[in-house]
PDB file of C-alpha atoms in Angstrom:
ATOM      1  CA  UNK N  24      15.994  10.708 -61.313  1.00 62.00           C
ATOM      2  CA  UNK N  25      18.993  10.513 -58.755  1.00 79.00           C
ATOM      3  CA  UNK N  26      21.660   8.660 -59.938  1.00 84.00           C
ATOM      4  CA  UNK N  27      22.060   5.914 -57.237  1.00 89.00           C
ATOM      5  CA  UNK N  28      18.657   4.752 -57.660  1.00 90.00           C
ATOM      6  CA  UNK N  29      19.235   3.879 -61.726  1.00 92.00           C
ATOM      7  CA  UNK N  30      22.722   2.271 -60.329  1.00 93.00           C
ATOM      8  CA  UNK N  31      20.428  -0.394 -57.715  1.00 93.00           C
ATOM      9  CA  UNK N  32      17.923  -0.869 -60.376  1.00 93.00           C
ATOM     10  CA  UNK N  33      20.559  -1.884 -62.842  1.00 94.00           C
ATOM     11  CA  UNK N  34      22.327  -4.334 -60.623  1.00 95.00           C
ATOM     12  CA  UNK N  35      18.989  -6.283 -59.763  1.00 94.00           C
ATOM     13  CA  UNK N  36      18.625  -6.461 -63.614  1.00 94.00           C
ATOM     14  CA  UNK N  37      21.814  -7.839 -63.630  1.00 95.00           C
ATOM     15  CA  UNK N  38      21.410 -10.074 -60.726  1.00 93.00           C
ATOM     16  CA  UNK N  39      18.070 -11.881 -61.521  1.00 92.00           C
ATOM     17  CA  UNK N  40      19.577 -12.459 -65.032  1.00 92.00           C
ATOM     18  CA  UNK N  41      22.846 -13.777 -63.486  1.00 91.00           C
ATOM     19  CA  UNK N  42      20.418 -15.953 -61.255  1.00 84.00           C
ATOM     20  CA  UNK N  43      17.937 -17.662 -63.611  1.00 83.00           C
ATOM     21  CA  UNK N  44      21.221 -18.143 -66.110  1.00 85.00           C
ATOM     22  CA  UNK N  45      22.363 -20.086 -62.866  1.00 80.00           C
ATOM     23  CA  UNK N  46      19.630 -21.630 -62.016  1.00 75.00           C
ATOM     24  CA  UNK N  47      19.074 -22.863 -66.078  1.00 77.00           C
ATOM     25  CA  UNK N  48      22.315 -24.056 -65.948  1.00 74.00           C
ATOM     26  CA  UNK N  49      22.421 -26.028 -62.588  1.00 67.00           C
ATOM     27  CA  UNK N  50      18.774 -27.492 -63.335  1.00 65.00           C
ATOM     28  CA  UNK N  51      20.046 -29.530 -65.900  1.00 61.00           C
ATOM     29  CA  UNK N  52      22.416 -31.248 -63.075  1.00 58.00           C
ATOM     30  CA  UNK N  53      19.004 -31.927 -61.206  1.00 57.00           C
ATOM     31  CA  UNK N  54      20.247 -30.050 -58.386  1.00 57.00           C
ATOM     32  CA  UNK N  55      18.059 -26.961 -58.148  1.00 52.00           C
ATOM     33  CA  UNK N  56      16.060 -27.365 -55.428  1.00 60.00           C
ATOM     34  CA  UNK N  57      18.914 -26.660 -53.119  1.00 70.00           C
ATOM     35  CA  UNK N  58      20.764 -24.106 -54.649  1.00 69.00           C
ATOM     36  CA  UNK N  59      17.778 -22.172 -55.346  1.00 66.00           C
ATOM     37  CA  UNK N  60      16.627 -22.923 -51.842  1.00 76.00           C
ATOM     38  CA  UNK N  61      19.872 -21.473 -50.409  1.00 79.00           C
ATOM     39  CA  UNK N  62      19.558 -18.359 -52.872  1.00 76.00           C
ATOM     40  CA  UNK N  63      15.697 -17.382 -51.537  1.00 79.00           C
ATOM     41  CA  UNK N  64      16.602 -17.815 -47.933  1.00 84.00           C
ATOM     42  CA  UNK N  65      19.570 -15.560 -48.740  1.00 81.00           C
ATOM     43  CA  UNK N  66      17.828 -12.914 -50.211  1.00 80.00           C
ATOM     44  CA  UNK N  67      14.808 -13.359 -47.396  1.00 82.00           C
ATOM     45  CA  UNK N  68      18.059 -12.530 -44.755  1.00 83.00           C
ATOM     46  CA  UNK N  69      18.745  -9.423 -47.109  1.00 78.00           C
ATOM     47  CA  UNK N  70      15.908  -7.950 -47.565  1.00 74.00           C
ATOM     48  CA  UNK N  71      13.676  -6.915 -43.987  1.00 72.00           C
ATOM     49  CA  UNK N  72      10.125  -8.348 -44.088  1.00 58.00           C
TER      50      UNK N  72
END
């Protein structure tokens, strides 16, 4: 398996987890629907299609 590809598929790991963890944390502030609103639209810029 090439290297780079095991080095993308560990930073999503650690990106989702880094994102729920966020978006656990900032729920309990009752602010999540932005946030998380900003954070899909973000990710809908970065990835084509």
């Amino acid at each position: 398996m090439h290297t780079g590809i095991k080095v993308i598929v560990v930073l999503l790991i650690l990106l989702i987890a880094f994102i729920i963890l966020v978006g656990l944390m900032i729920g309990w502030t009752g602010e999540s629907q932005n946030i998380m609103g900003d954070l899909f639209k973000f990710f809908d810029n970065l990835m084509p299609g």
